[in-house]
Amino acid sequence: MKPDRRPHILLNYAMSLDGKISTEHRDPVLFTSKIDRGLMDEIRADVDAVLIGAGTLRAEEPPVRIRSARRRDERVRTGKSPHPVSVILSRTMLLPVEGRYWKDDKVERIIATTNQAPDERILPFKAKAEVIRSGRYAVDLGELCRLLYDRGISRLLVEGGGEVNMAFWEAGLVDEVYLTLCPVVIGGRNAPTAADGTGFTVDCIRKLRLIESRRVGQELFLRYRMVRTRS
Ligand SMILES: NC(=O)c1ccc[n+]([C@@H]2O[C@H](COP(=O)([O-])OP(=O)(O)OC[C@H]3O[C@@H](n4cnc5c(N)ncnc54)[C@H](OP(=O)(O)O)[C@@H]3O)[C@@H](O)[C@H]2O)c1
């Protein structure tokens, strides 16, 4: 049984051989195969909500939806919405008001921001998404996860980018990782990695167990589970 009232949390990302998830210019991710995109759809279809950071929204405007009609139908058959809830994390609320992310009106959207976010920046999104406020300088991720859980979100997929992934690692809110290792090198000290921010000291390094590995074509699909240490 989980010690906390929170969803089971999965991280999913595709990474280059040198640990990068994009270029230093934050170009949209174009180094993955069709197989990886299919797996992403499969993982999304098995969760209640998908969370991304405002950096990823600004860089890619990714439509967070289930592409496969078969998977959407299967979700509906089991009493779920066709698409998972899409959650955006932002302090500044400097988000695109238009664009392809907002196109599908069947997607339920939540923006999680701080108590300090200015009302005038929230206003343009009121008709497009529910806005949840929590925390002063940053959204309190523990509180946000509790709120999501109380709304019936029992599986949450975090799809980056690097800053958001690290925030979840720091908060101790990762249970599983899906990693696609792609045979490319991106380089650049300012290119985002799979976990940015300040990083852990050696005594706090997170440990995981490899529970699945599969090679398809030139990519490796790896799945890890968090090792919990009892305190
Ligand atoms: N290869 C992959 O699988 C993959 C997956 C996802 C993303 N990416 C790439 O990753 C890059 C983006 O990564 P990134 O690190 O620059 O940005 P990011 O992690 O997507 O977003 C960072 C932003 O999230 C908000 N944020 C983070 N923690 C917060 C908290 N606790 N409370 C409130 N807001 C919080 C802030 O938004 P505000 O600035 O609005 O305050 C912050 O600037 C893009 O290039 C994208 O294409 C790659």
mmCIF file with all atom_site columns, N, CA and C and ligand atoms in Angstrom, residues 12-15 20-23 25-29 31-32 52-60 89-95 112-114 137-141 159-165 167 192 196, ligand 1:
data_model
loop_
_atom_site.group_PDB
_atom_site.id
_atom_site.type_symbol
_atom_site.label_atom_id
_atom_site.label_alt_id
_atom_site.label_comp_id
_atom_site.label_asym_id
_atom_site.label_entity_id
_atom_site.label_seq_id
_atom_site.pdbx_PDB_ins_code
_atom_site.Cartn_x
_atom_site.Cartn_y
_atom_site.Cartn_z
_atom_site.occupancy
_atom_site.B_iso_or_equiv
_atom_site.pdbx_formal_charge
_atom_site.auth_seq_id
_atom_site.auth_comp_id
_atom_site.auth_asym_id
_atom_site.auth_atom_id
_atom_site.pdbx_PDB_model_num
ATOM   1   N N   . ASN A 1 12  ? 8.223  9.327  -18.495 1.00 0.00 ? 12  ASN A N   1
ATOM   2   C CA  . ASN A 1 12  ? 8.534  8.751  -19.810 1.00 0.00 ? 12  ASN A CA  1
ATOM   3   C C   . ASN A 1 12  ? 9.291  9.779  -20.628 1.00 0.00 ? 12  ASN A C   1
ATOM   4   N N   . TYR A 1 13  ? 10.439 9.364  -21.176 1.00 0.00 ? 13  TYR A N   1
ATOM   5   C CA  . TYR A 1 13  ? 11.187 10.270 -22.042 1.00 0.00 ? 13  TYR A CA  1
ATOM   6   C C   . TYR A 1 13  ? 12.071 9.489  -22.992 1.00 0.00 ? 13  TYR A C   1
ATOM   7   N N   . ALA A 1 14  ? 12.428 10.157 -24.079 1.00 0.00 ? 14  ALA A N   1
ATOM   8   C CA  . ALA A 1 14  ? 13.373 9.597  -25.042 1.00 0.00 ? 14  ALA A CA  1
ATOM   9   C C   . ALA A 1 14  ? 14.664 10.388 -24.905 1.00 0.00 ? 14  ALA A C   1
ATOM   10  N N   . MET A 1 15  ? 15.781 9.683  -24.877 1.00 0.00 ? 15  MET A N   1
ATOM   11  C CA  . MET A 1 15  ? 17.059 10.339 -24.572 1.00 0.00 ? 15  MET A CA  1
ATOM   12  C C   . MET A 1 15  ? 18.119 9.948  -25.597 1.00 0.00 ? 15  MET A C   1
ATOM   13  N N   . LYS A 1 20  ? 20.773 13.681 -23.469 1.00 0.00 ? 20  LYS A N   1
ATOM   14  C CA  . LYS A 1 20  ? 19.973 14.884 -23.769 1.00 0.00 ? 20  LYS A CA  1
ATOM   15  C C   . LYS A 1 20  ? 18.564 14.503 -24.213 1.00 0.00 ? 20  LYS A C   1
ATOM   16  N N   . ILE A 1 21  ? 17.620 15.418 -23.970 1.00 0.00 ? 21  ILE A N   1
ATOM   17  C CA  . ILE A 1 21  ? 16.246 15.166 -24.425 1.00 0.00 ? 21  ILE A CA  1
ATOM   18  C C   . ILE A 1 21  ? 15.817 16.159 -25.509 1.00 0.00 ? 21  ILE A C   1
ATOM   19  N N   . SER A 1 22  ? 16.711 17.133 -25.819 1.00 0.00 ? 22  SER A N   1
ATOM   20  C CA  . SER A 1 22  ? 16.455 18.063 -26.920 1.00 0.00 ? 22  SER A CA  1
ATOM   21  C C   . SER A 1 22  ? 17.756 18.830 -27.180 1.00 0.00 ? 22  SER A C   1
ATOM   22  N N   . THR A 1 23  ? 17.694 19.751 -28.131 1.00 0.00 ? 23  THR A N   1
ATOM   23  C CA  . THR A 1 23  ? 18.876 20.578 -28.394 1.00 0.00 ? 23  THR A CA  1
ATOM   24  C C   . THR A 1 23  ? 18.876 21.797 -27.467 1.00 0.00 ? 23  THR A C   1
ATOM   25  N N   . HIS A 1 25  ? 18.539 24.707 -28.234 1.00 0.00 ? 25  HIS A N   1
ATOM   26  C CA  . HIS A 1 25  ? 17.500 25.659 -28.669 1.00 0.00 ? 25  HIS A CA  1
ATOM   27  C C   . HIS A 1 25  ? 16.095 25.148 -28.365 1.00 0.00 ? 25  HIS A C   1
ATOM   28  N N   . ARG A 1 26  ? 16.023 24.011 -27.664 1.00 0.00 ? 26  ARG A N   1
ATOM   29  C CA  . ARG A 1 26  ? 14.729 23.407 -27.291 1.00 0.00 ? 26  ARG A CA  1
ATOM   30  C C   . ARG A 1 26  ? 13.893 23.075 -28.522 1.00 0.00 ? 26  ARG A C   1
ATOM   31  N N   . ASP A 1 27  ? 14.564 22.565 -29.563 1.00 0.00 ? 27  ASP A N   1
ATOM   32  C CA  . ASP A 1 27  ? 13.800 22.175 -30.757 1.00 0.00 ? 27  ASP A CA  1
ATOM   33  C C   . ASP A 1 27  ? 12.872 21.018 -30.403 1.00 0.00 ? 27  ASP A C   1
ATOM   34  N N   . PRO A 1 28  ? 11.726 20.929 -31.093 1.00 0.00 ? 28  PRO A N   1
ATOM   35  C CA  . PRO A 1 28  ? 10.842 19.789 -30.845 1.00 0.00 ? 28  PRO A CA  1
ATOM   36  C C   . PRO A 1 28  ? 11.588 18.466 -31.058 1.00 0.00 ? 28  PRO A C   1
ATOM   37  N N   . VAL A 1 29  ? 11.205 17.459 -30.273 1.00 0.00 ? 29  VAL A N   1
ATOM   38  C CA  . VAL A 1 29  ? 11.896 16.165 -30.305 1.00 0.00 ? 29  VAL A CA  1
ATOM   39  C C   . VAL A 1 29  ? 11.606 15.444 -31.623 1.00 0.00 ? 29  VAL A C   1
ATOM   40  N N   . PHE A 1 31  ? 14.011 13.002 -32.840 1.00 0.00 ? 31  PHE A N   1
ATOM   41  C CA  . PHE A 1 31  ? 15.009 11.935 -32.998 1.00 0.00 ? 31  PHE A CA  1
ATOM   42  C C   . PHE A 1 31  ? 14.483 10.553 -32.636 1.00 0.00 ? 31  PHE A C   1
ATOM   43  N N   . THR A 1 32  ? 13.175 10.451 -32.406 1.00 0.00 ? 32  THR A N   1
ATOM   44  C CA  . THR A 1 32  ? 12.627 9.150  -32.035 1.00 0.00 ? 32  THR A CA  1
ATOM   45  C C   . THR A 1 32  ? 11.926 8.498  -33.227 1.00 0.00 ? 32  THR A C   1
ATOM   46  N N   . ILE A 1 52  ? 2.949  17.965 -18.177 1.00 0.00 ? 52  ILE A N   1
ATOM   47  C CA  . ILE A 1 52  ? 4.166  18.504 -18.807 1.00 0.00 ? 52  ILE A CA  1
ATOM   48  C C   . ILE A 1 52  ? 4.465  19.888 -18.221 1.00 0.00 ? 52  ILE A C   1
ATOM   49  N N   . GLY A 1 53  ? 5.725  20.292 -18.346 1.00 0.00 ? 53  GLY A N   1
ATOM   50  C CA  . GLY A 1 53  ? 6.127  21.613 -17.896 1.00 0.00 ? 53  GLY A CA  1
ATOM   51  C C   . GLY A 1 53  ? 5.835  22.663 -18.956 1.00 0.00 ? 53  GLY A C   1
ATOM   52  N N   . ALA A 1 54  ? 5.742  23.918 -18.501 1.00 0.00 ? 54  ALA A N   1
ATOM   53  C CA  . ALA A 1 54  ? 5.479  25.024 -19.427 1.00 0.00 ? 54  ALA A CA  1
ATOM   54  C C   . ALA A 1 54  ? 6.591  25.130 -20.472 1.00 0.00 ? 54  ALA A C   1
ATOM   55  N N   . GLY A 1 55  ? 7.814  24.729 -20.127 1.00 0.00 ? 55  GLY A N   1
ATOM   56  C CA  . GLY A 1 55  ? 8.932  24.774 -21.080 1.00 0.00 ? 55  GLY A CA  1
ATOM   57  C C   . GLY A 1 55  ? 8.651  23.876 -22.267 1.00 0.00 ? 55  GLY A C   1
ATOM   58  N N   . THR A 1 56  ? 8.119  22.707 -21.996 1.00 0.00 ? 56  THR A N   1
ATOM   59  C CA  . THR A 1 56  ? 7.787  21.763 -23.080 1.00 0.00 ? 56  THR A CA  1
ATOM   60  C C   . THR A 1 56  ? 6.606  22.281 -23.888 1.00 0.00 ? 56  THR A C   1
ATOM   61  N N   . LEU A 1 57  ? 5.638  22.874 -23.211 1.00 0.00 ? 57  LEU A N   1
ATOM   62  C CA  . LEU A 1 57  ? 4.492  23.445 -23.935 1.00 0.00 ? 57  LEU A CA  1
ATOM   63  C C   . LEU A 1 57  ? 4.984  24.544 -24.882 1.00 0.00 ? 57  LEU A C   1
ATOM   64  N N   . ARG A 1 58  ? 5.862  25.422 -24.376 1.00 0.00 ? 58  ARG A N   1
ATOM   65  C CA  . ARG A 1 58  ? 6.358  26.525 -25.222 1.00 0.00 ? 58  ARG A CA  1
ATOM   66  C C   . ARG A 1 58  ? 7.218  25.999 -26.373 1.00 0.00 ? 58  ARG A C   1
ATOM   67  N N   . ALA A 1 59  ? 7.988  24.944 -26.118 1.00 0.00 ? 59  ALA A N   1
ATOM   68  C CA  . ALA A 1 59  ? 8.913  24.431 -27.150 1.00 0.00 ? 59  ALA A CA  1
ATOM   69  C C   . ALA A 1 59  ? 8.191  23.645 -28.231 1.00 0.00 ? 59  ALA A C   1
ATOM   70  N N   . GLU A 1 60  ? 7.181  22.866 -27.812 1.00 0.00 ? 60  GLU A N   1
ATOM   71  C CA  . GLU A 1 60  ? 6.628  21.881 -28.760 1.00 0.00 ? 60  GLU A CA  1
ATOM   72  C C   . GLU A 1 60  ? 5.137  22.030 -29.015 1.00 0.00 ? 60  GLU A C   1
ATOM   73  N N   . LEU A 1 89  ? 2.287  22.618 -15.893 1.00 0.00 ? 89  LEU A N   1
ATOM   74  C CA  . LEU A 1 89  ? 2.880  23.203 -14.689 1.00 0.00 ? 89  LEU A CA  1
ATOM   75  C C   . LEU A 1 89  ? 3.570  24.513 -15.074 1.00 0.00 ? 89  LEU A C   1
ATOM   76  N N   . SER A 1 90  ? 3.212  25.617 -14.403 1.00 0.00 ? 90  SER A N   1
ATOM   77  C CA  . SER A 1 90  ? 3.844  26.903 -14.732 1.00 0.00 ? 90  SER A CA  1
ATOM   78  C C   . SER A 1 90  ? 3.825  27.846 -13.528 1.00 0.00 ? 90  SER A C   1
ATOM   79  N N   . ARG A 1 91  ? 4.950  28.508 -13.285 1.00 0.00 ? 91  ARG A N   1
ATOM   80  C CA  . ARG A 1 91  ? 4.967  29.577 -12.265 1.00 0.00 ? 91  ARG A CA  1
ATOM   81  C C   . ARG A 1 91  ? 4.521  30.882 -12.896 1.00 0.00 ? 91  ARG A C   1
ATOM   82  N N   . THR A 1 92  ? 5.102  31.187 -14.071 1.00 0.00 ? 92  THR A N   1
ATOM   83  C CA  . THR A 1 92  ? 4.929  32.514 -14.672 1.00 0.00 ? 92  THR A CA  1
ATOM   84  C C   . THR A 1 92  ? 3.576  32.693 -15.355 1.00 0.00 ? 92  THR A C   1
ATOM   85  N N   . MET A 1 93  ? 2.965  31.607 -15.777 1.00 0.00 ? 93  MET A N   1
ATOM   86  C CA  . MET A 1 93  ? 1.741  31.635 -16.595 1.00 0.00 ? 93  MET A CA  1
ATOM   87  C C   . MET A 1 93  ? 1.998  32.313 -17.949 1.00 0.00 ? 93  MET A C   1
ATOM   88  N N   . LEU A 1 94  ? 3.256  32.313 -18.373 1.00 0.00 ? 94  LEU A N   1
ATOM   89  C CA  . LEU A 1 94  ? 3.562  32.833 -19.711 1.00 0.00 ? 94  LEU A CA  1
ATOM   90  C C   . LEU A 1 94  ? 3.443  31.663 -20.690 1.00 0.00 ? 94  LEU A C   1
ATOM   91  N N   . LEU A 1 95  ? 2.202  31.394 -21.072 1.00 0.00 ? 95  LEU A N   1
ATOM   92  C CA  . LEU A 1 95  ? 1.903  30.225 -21.898 1.00 0.00 ? 95  LEU A CA  1
ATOM   93  C C   . LEU A 1 95  ? 1.249  30.665 -23.201 1.00 0.00 ? 95  LEU A C   1
ATOM   94  N N   . ALA A 1 112 ? -1.612 24.028 -13.430 1.00 0.00 ? 112 ALA A N   1
ATOM   95  C CA  . ALA A 1 112 ? -1.248 24.156 -12.018 1.00 0.00 ? 112 ALA A CA  1
ATOM   96  C C   . ALA A 1 112 ? -0.223 25.280 -11.904 1.00 0.00 ? 112 ALA A C   1
ATOM   97  N N   . THR A 1 113 ? -0.560 26.283 -11.096 1.00 0.00 ? 113 THR A N   1
ATOM   98  C CA  . THR A 1 113 ? 0.341  27.420 -10.932 1.00 0.00 ? 113 THR A CA  1
ATOM   99  C C   . THR A 1 113 ? 0.396  27.809 -9.451  1.00 0.00 ? 113 THR A C   1
ATOM   100 N N   . THR A 1 114 ? 1.132  28.869 -9.158  1.00 0.00 ? 114 THR A N   1
ATOM   101 C CA  . THR A 1 114 ? 1.337  29.233 -7.750  1.00 0.00 ? 114 THR A CA  1
ATOM   102 C C   . THR A 1 114 ? 0.268  30.226 -7.278  1.00 0.00 ? 114 THR A C   1
ATOM   103 N N   . TYR A 1 137 ? 6.199  30.077 -4.293  1.00 0.00 ? 137 TYR A N   1
ATOM   104 C CA  . TYR A 1 137 ? 7.149  30.346 -5.385  1.00 0.00 ? 137 TYR A CA  1
ATOM   105 C C   . TYR A 1 137 ? 7.117  29.265 -6.461  1.00 0.00 ? 137 TYR A C   1
ATOM   106 N N   . ALA A 1 138 ? 6.687  28.108 -6.066  1.00 0.00 ? 138 ALA A N   1
ATOM   107 C CA  . ALA A 1 138 ? 6.592  26.981 -7.007  1.00 0.00 ? 138 ALA A CA  1
ATOM   108 C C   . ALA A 1 138 ? 5.383  26.169 -6.592  1.00 0.00 ? 138 ALA A C   1
ATOM   109 N N   . VAL A 1 139 ? 4.801  25.464 -7.559  1.00 0.00 ? 139 VAL A N   1
ATOM   110 C CA  . VAL A 1 139 ? 3.676  24.590 -7.207  1.00 0.00 ? 139 VAL A CA  1
ATOM   111 C C   . VAL A 1 139 ? 4.199  23.496 -6.275  1.00 0.00 ? 139 VAL A C   1
ATOM   112 N N   . ASP A 1 140 ? 3.476  23.294 -5.182  1.00 0.00 ? 140 ASP A N   1
ATOM   113 C CA  . ASP A 1 140 ? 3.823  22.230 -4.248  1.00 0.00 ? 140 ASP A CA  1
ATOM   114 C C   . ASP A 1 140 ? 3.380  20.907 -4.900  1.00 0.00 ? 140 ASP A C   1
ATOM   115 N N   . LEU A 1 141 ? 4.349  20.143 -5.394  1.00 0.00 ? 141 LEU A N   1
ATOM   116 C CA  . LEU A 1 141 ? 4.005  18.957 -6.190  1.00 0.00 ? 141 LEU A CA  1
ATOM   117 C C   . LEU A 1 141 ? 3.299  17.889 -5.356  1.00 0.00 ? 141 LEU A C   1
ATOM   118 N N   . GLU A 1 159 ? 5.684  13.788 -18.451 1.00 0.00 ? 159 GLU A N   1
ATOM   119 C CA  . GLU A 1 159 ? 6.406  13.754 -19.733 1.00 0.00 ? 159 GLU A CA  1
ATOM   120 C C   . GLU A 1 159 ? 7.372  14.925 -19.864 1.00 0.00 ? 159 GLU A C   1
ATOM   121 N N   . GLY A 1 160 ? 8.025  15.300 -18.768 1.00 0.00 ? 160 GLY A N   1
ATOM   122 C CA  . GLY A 1 160 ? 9.089  16.287 -18.839 1.00 0.00 ? 160 GLY A CA  1
ATOM   123 C C   . GLY A 1 160 ? 8.622  17.707 -18.987 1.00 0.00 ? 160 GLY A C   1
ATOM   124 N N   . GLY A 1 161 ? 9.608  18.522 -19.387 1.00 0.00 ? 161 GLY A N   1
ATOM   125 C CA  . GLY A 1 161 ? 11.003 18.261 -19.733 1.00 0.00 ? 161 GLY A CA  1
ATOM   126 C C   . GLY A 1 161 ? 11.924 18.083 -18.534 1.00 0.00 ? 161 GLY A C   1
ATOM   127 N N   . GLY A 1 162 ? 13.181 18.474 -18.749 1.00 0.00 ? 162 GLY A N   1
ATOM   128 C CA  . GLY A 1 162 ? 14.222 18.194 -17.774 1.00 0.00 ? 162 GLY A CA  1
ATOM   129 C C   . GLY A 1 162 ? 14.001 18.835 -16.414 1.00 0.00 ? 162 GLY A C   1
ATOM   130 N N   . GLU A 1 163 ? 13.506 20.047 -16.392 1.00 0.00 ? 163 GLU A N   1
ATOM   131 C CA  . GLU A 1 163 ? 13.304 20.731 -15.107 1.00 0.00 ? 163 GLU A CA  1
ATOM   132 C C   . GLU A 1 163 ? 12.172 20.070 -14.317 1.00 0.00 ? 163 GLU A C   1
ATOM   133 N N   . VAL A 1 164 ? 11.101 19.762 -15.028 1.00 0.00 ? 164 VAL A N   1
ATOM   134 C CA  . VAL A 1 164 ? 9.952  19.140 -14.359 1.00 0.00 ? 164 VAL A CA  1
ATOM   135 C C   . VAL A 1 164 ? 10.313 17.728 -13.870 1.00 0.00 ? 164 VAL A C   1
ATOM   136 N N   . ASN A 1 165 ? 11.008 16.966 -14.702 1.00 0.00 ? 165 ASN A N   1
ATOM   137 C CA  . ASN A 1 165 ? 11.420 15.622 -14.256 1.00 0.00 ? 165 ASN A CA  1
ATOM   138 C C   . ASN A 1 165 ? 12.191 15.725 -12.946 1.00 0.00 ? 165 ASN A C   1
ATOM   139 N N   . ALA A 1 167 ? 12.171 18.069 -10.726 1.00 0.00 ? 167 ALA A N   1
ATOM   140 C CA  . ALA A 1 167 ? 11.307 18.505 -9.617  1.00 0.00 ? 167 ALA A CA  1
ATOM   141 C C   . ALA A 1 167 ? 10.568 17.296 -9.028  1.00 0.00 ? 167 ALA A C   1
ATOM   142 N N   . PRO A 1 192 ? 18.798 20.496 -22.695 1.00 0.00 ? 192 PRO A N   1
ATOM   143 C CA  . PRO A 1 192 ? 18.174 19.852 -21.529 1.00 0.00 ? 192 PRO A CA  1
ATOM   144 C C   . PRO A 1 192 ? 18.504 18.365 -21.449 1.00 0.00 ? 192 PRO A C   1
ATOM   145 N N   . ASP A 1 196 ? 17.252 17.965 -14.996 1.00 0.00 ? 196 ASP A N   1
ATOM   146 C CA  . ASP A 1 196 ? 18.115 19.147 -14.832 1.00 0.00 ? 196 ASP A CA  1
ATOM   147 C C   . ASP A 1 196 ? 18.040 19.703 -13.409 1.00 0.00 ? 196 ASP A C   1
HETATM 148 N N1  . LIG B 2 .   ? 12.897 13.774 -25.338 1.00 0.00 ? 1   LIG B N1  1
HETATM 149 C C1  . LIG B 2 .   ? 11.802 13.797 -24.581 1.00 0.00 ? 1   LIG B C1  1
HETATM 150 O O1  . LIG B 2 .   ? 11.246 12.735 -24.261 1.00 0.00 ? 1   LIG B O1  1
HETATM 151 C C2  . LIG B 2 .   ? 11.232 15.094 -24.113 1.00 0.00 ? 1   LIG B C2  1
HETATM 152 C C3  . LIG B 2 .   ? 10.073 15.081 -23.327 1.00 0.00 ? 1   LIG B C3  1
HETATM 153 C C4  . LIG B 2 .   ? 9.572  16.313 -22.873 1.00 0.00 ? 1   LIG B C4  1
HETATM 154 C C5  . LIG B 2 .   ? 10.218 17.487 -23.189 1.00 0.00 ? 1   LIG B C5  1
HETATM 155 N N2  . LIG B 2 .   ? 11.332 17.453 -23.961 1.00 0.00 ? 1   LIG B N2  1
HETATM 156 C C6  . LIG B 2 .   ? 12.044 18.690 -24.284 1.00 0.00 ? 1   LIG B C6  1
HETATM 157 O O2  . LIG B 2 .   ? 12.456 19.301 -23.075 1.00 0.00 ? 1   LIG B O2  1
HETATM 158 C C7  . LIG B 2 .   ? 12.577 20.707 -23.309 1.00 0.00 ? 1   LIG B C7  1
HETATM 159 C C8  . LIG B 2 .   ? 11.885 21.443 -22.194 1.00 0.00 ? 1   LIG B C8  1
HETATM 160 O O3  . LIG B 2 .   ? 12.511 21.151 -20.974 1.00 0.00 ? 1   LIG B O3  1
HETATM 161 P P1  . LIG B 2 .   ? 12.780 22.292 -19.923 1.00 0.00 ? 1   LIG B P1  1
HETATM 162 O O4  . LIG B 2 .   ? 13.552 21.706 -18.812 1.00 0.00 ? 1   LIG B O4  1
HETATM 163 O O5  . LIG B 2 .   ? 13.317 23.466 -20.644 1.00 0.00 ? 1   LIG B O5  1
HETATM 164 O O6  . LIG B 2 .   ? 11.313 22.712 -19.465 1.00 0.00 ? 1   LIG B O6  1
HETATM 165 P P2  . LIG B 2 .   ? 10.151 21.903 -18.729 1.00 0.00 ? 1   LIG B P2  1
HETATM 166 O O7  . LIG B 2 .   ? 10.708 21.019 -17.687 1.00 0.00 ? 1   LIG B O7  1
HETATM 167 O O8  . LIG B 2 .   ? 9.236  21.326 -19.737 1.00 0.00 ? 1   LIG B O8  1
HETATM 168 O O9  . LIG B 2 .   ? 9.359  23.110 -18.068 1.00 0.00 ? 1   LIG B O9  1
HETATM 169 C C9  . LIG B 2 .   ? 9.978  23.940 -17.132 1.00 0.00 ? 1   LIG B C9  1
HETATM 170 C C10 . LIG B 2 .   ? 8.940  24.925 -16.663 1.00 0.00 ? 1   LIG B C10 1
HETATM 171 O O10 . LIG B 2 .   ? 7.930  24.249 -15.919 1.00 0.00 ? 1   LIG B O10 1
HETATM 172 C C11 . LIG B 2 .   ? 7.435  25.099 -14.906 1.00 0.00 ? 1   LIG B C11 1
HETATM 173 N N3  . LIG B 2 .   ? 7.735  24.476 -13.616 1.00 0.00 ? 1   LIG B N3  1
HETATM 174 C C12 . LIG B 2 .   ? 8.664  23.556 -13.307 1.00 0.00 ? 1   LIG B C12 1
HETATM 175 N N4  . LIG B 2 .   ? 8.571  23.200 -12.017 1.00 0.00 ? 1   LIG B N4  1
HETATM 176 C C13 . LIG B 2 .   ? 7.553  23.931 -11.493 1.00 0.00 ? 1   LIG B C13 1
HETATM 177 C C14 . LIG B 2 .   ? 6.932  24.006 -10.215 1.00 0.00 ? 1   LIG B C14 1
HETATM 178 N N5  . LIG B 2 .   ? 7.320  23.245 -9.164  1.00 0.00 ? 1   LIG B N5  1
HETATM 179 N N6  . LIG B 2 .   ? 5.914  24.894 -10.045 1.00 0.00 ? 1   LIG B N6  1
HETATM 180 C C15 . LIG B 2 .   ? 5.466  25.643 -11.078 1.00 0.00 ? 1   LIG B C15 1
HETATM 181 N N7  . LIG B 2 .   ? 6.000  25.595 -12.310 1.00 0.00 ? 1   LIG B N7  1
HETATM 182 C C16 . LIG B 2 .   ? 7.015  24.741 -12.517 1.00 0.00 ? 1   LIG B C16 1
HETATM 183 C C17 . LIG B 2 .   ? 8.139  26.433 -15.086 1.00 0.00 ? 1   LIG B C17 1
HETATM 184 O O11 . LIG B 2 .   ? 7.304  27.145 -16.008 1.00 0.00 ? 1   LIG B O11 1
HETATM 185 P P3  . LIG B 2 .   ? 7.260  28.753 -16.152 1.00 0.00 ? 1   LIG B P3  1
HETATM 186 O O12 . LIG B 2 .   ? 8.564  29.111 -16.795 1.00 0.00 ? 1   LIG B O12 1
HETATM 187 O O13 . LIG B 2 .   ? 6.092  29.015 -17.038 1.00 0.00 ? 1   LIG B O13 1
HETATM 188 O O14 . LIG B 2 .   ? 7.106  29.291 -14.790 1.00 0.00 ? 1   LIG B O14 1
HETATM 189 C C18 . LIG B 2 .   ? 9.448  26.018 -15.731 1.00 0.00 ? 1   LIG B C18 1
HETATM 190 O O15 . LIG B 2 .   ? 10.081 27.027 -16.466 1.00 0.00 ? 1   LIG B O15 1
HETATM 191 C C19 . LIG B 2 .   ? 11.967 20.987 -24.659 1.00 0.00 ? 1   LIG B C19 1
HETATM 192 O O16 . LIG B 2 .   ? 12.983 21.145 -25.613 1.00 0.00 ? 1   LIG B O16 1
HETATM 193 C C20 . LIG B 2 .   ? 11.185 19.722 -24.970 1.00 0.00 ? 1   LIG B C20 1
HETATM 194 O O17 . LIG B 2 .   ? 11.111 19.494 -26.347 1.00 0.00 ? 1   LIG B O17 1
HETATM 195 C C21 . LIG B 2 .   ? 11.849 16.289 -24.413 1.00 0.00 ? 1   LIG B C21 1
#
